[in-house]
JSON list of C-alpha atoms in Angstrom, two decimals:
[
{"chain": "A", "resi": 6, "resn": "UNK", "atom": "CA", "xyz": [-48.66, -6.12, -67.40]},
{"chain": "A", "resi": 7, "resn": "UNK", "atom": "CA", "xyz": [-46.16, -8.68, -65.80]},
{"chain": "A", "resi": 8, "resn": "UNK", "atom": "CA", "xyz": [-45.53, -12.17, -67.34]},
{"chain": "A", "resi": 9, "resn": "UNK", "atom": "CA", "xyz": [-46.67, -14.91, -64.70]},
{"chain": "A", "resi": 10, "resn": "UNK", "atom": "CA", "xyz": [-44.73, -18.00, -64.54]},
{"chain": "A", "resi": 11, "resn": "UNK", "atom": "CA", "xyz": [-46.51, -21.36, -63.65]},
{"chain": "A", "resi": 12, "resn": "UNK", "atom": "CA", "xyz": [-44.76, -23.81, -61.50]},
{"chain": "A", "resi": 13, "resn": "UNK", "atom": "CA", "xyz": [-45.79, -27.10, -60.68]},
{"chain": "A", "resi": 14, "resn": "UNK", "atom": "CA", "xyz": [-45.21, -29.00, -57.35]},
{"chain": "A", "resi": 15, "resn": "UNK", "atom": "CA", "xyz": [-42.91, -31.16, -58.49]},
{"chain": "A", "resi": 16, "resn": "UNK", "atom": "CA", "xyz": [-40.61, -28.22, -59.53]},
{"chain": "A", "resi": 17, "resn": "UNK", "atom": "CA", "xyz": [-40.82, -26.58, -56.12]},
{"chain": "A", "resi": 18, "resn": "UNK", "atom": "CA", "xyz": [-40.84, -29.14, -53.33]},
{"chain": "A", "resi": 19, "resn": "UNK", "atom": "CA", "xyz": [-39.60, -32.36, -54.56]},
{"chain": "A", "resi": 20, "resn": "UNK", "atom": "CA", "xyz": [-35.98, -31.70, -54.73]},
{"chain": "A", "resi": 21, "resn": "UNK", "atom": "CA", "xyz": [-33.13, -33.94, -54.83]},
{"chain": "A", "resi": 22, "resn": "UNK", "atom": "CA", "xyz": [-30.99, -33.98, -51.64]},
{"chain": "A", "resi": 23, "resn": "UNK", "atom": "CA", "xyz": [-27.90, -32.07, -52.28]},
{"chain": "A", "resi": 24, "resn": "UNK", "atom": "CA", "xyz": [-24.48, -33.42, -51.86]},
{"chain": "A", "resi": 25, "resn": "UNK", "atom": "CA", "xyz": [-22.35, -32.27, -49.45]},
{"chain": "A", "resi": 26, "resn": "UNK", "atom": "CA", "xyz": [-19.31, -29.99, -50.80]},
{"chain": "A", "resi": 27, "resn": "UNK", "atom": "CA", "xyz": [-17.12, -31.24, -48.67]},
{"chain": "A", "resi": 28, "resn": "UNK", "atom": "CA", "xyz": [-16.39, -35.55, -48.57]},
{"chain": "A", "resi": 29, "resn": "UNK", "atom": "CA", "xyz": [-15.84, -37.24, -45.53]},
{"chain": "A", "resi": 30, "resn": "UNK", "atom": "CA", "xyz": [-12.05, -38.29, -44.95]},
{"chain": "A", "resi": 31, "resn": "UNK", "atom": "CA", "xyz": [-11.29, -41.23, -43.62]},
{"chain": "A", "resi": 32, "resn": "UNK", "atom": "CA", "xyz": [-9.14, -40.81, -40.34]},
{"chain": "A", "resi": 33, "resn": "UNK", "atom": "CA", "xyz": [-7.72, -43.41, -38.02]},
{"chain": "A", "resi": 34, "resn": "UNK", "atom": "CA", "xyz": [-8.04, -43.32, -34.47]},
{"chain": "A", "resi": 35, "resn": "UNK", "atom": "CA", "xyz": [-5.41, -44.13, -31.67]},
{"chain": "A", "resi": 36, "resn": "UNK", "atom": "CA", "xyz": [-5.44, -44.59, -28.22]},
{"chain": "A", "resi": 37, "resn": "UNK", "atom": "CA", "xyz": [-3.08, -43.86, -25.82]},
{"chain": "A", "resi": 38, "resn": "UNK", "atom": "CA", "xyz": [-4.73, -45.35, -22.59]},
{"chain": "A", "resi": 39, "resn": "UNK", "atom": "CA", "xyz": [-4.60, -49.02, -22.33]},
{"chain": "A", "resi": 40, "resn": "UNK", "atom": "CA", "xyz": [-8.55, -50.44, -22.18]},
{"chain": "A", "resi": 41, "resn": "UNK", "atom": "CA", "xyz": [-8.76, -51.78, -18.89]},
{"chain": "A", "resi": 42, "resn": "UNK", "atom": "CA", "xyz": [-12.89, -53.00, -17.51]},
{"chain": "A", "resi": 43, "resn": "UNK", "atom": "CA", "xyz": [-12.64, -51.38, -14.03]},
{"chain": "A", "resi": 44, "resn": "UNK", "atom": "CA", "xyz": [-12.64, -48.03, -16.02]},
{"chain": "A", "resi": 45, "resn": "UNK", "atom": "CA", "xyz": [-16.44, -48.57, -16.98]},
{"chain": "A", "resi": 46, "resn": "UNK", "atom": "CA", "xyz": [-17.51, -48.58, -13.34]},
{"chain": "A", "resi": 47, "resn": "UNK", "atom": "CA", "xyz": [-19.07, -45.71, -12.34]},
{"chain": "A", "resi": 48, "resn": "UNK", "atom": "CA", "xyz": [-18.33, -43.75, -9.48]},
{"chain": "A", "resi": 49, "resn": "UNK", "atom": "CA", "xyz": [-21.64, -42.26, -7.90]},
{"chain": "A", "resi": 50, "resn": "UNK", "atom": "CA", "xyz": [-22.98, -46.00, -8.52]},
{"chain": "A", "resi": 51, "resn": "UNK", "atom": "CA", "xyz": [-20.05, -47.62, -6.99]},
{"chain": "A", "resi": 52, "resn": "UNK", "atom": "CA", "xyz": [-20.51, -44.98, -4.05]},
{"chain": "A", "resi": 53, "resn": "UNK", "atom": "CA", "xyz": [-24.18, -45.62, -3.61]},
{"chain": "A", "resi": 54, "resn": "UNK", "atom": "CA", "xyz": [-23.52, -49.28, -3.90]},
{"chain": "A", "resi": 55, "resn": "UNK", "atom": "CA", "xyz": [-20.93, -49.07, -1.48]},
{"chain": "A", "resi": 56, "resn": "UNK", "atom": "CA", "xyz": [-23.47, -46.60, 1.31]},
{"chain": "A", "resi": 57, "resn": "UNK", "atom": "CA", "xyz": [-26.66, -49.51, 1.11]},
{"chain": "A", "resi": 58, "resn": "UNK", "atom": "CA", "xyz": [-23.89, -52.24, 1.48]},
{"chain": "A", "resi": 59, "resn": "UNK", "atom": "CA", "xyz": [-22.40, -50.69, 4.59]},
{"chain": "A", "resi": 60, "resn": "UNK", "atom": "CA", "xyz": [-25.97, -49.77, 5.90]},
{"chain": "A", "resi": 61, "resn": "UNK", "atom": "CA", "xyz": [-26.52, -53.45, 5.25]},
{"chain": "A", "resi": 62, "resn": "UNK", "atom": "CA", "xyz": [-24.11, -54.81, 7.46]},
{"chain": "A", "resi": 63, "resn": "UNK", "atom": "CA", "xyz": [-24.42, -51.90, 10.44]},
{"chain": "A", "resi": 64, "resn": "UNK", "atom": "CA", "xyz": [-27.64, -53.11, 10.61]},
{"chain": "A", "resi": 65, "resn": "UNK", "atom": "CA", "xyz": [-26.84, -56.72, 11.07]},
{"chain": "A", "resi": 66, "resn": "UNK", "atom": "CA", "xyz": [-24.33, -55.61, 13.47]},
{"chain": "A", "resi": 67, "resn": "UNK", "atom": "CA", "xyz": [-26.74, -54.31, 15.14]},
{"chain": "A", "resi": 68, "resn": "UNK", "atom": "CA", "xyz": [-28.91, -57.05, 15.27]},
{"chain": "A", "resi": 69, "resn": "UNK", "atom": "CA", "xyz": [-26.55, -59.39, 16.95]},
{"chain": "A", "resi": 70, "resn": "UNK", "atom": "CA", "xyz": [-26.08, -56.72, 19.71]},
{"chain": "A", "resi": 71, "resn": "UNK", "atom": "CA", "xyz": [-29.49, -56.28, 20.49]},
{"chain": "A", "resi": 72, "resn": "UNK", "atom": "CA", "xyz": [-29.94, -59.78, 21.29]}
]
């Protein structure tokens, strides 16, 4: 006959979290592009933005011609 072993729940499923093997290094980061604010404009908004605005004023053109 085979030898049972009895394990409790703690023993199984409550584990400590495991370190990693490998540590995090700490790195710097450079940049070699200069910031600038115009870079976080978007170009499909700044397109769509652009299409209503010039719908905008065709139609106001438009509505000082029809007069």
């Amino acid at each position: 006959m085979r030898k049972t072993k009895e394990f409790t729940f703690q023993k199984i499923f409550l584990h400590p979290p495991k370190t990693s093997l490998t540590k995090p290094r700490p790195f710097k980061a450079y940049s070699f592009v200069p910031f600038s604010p115009l870079a976080m404009f978007d170009p499909t908004i700044l397109i769509i933005g652009g299409i209503v605005l010039g719908i905008a004023i065709i139609e106001r053109i438009l509505e000082r011609w029809g007069d």
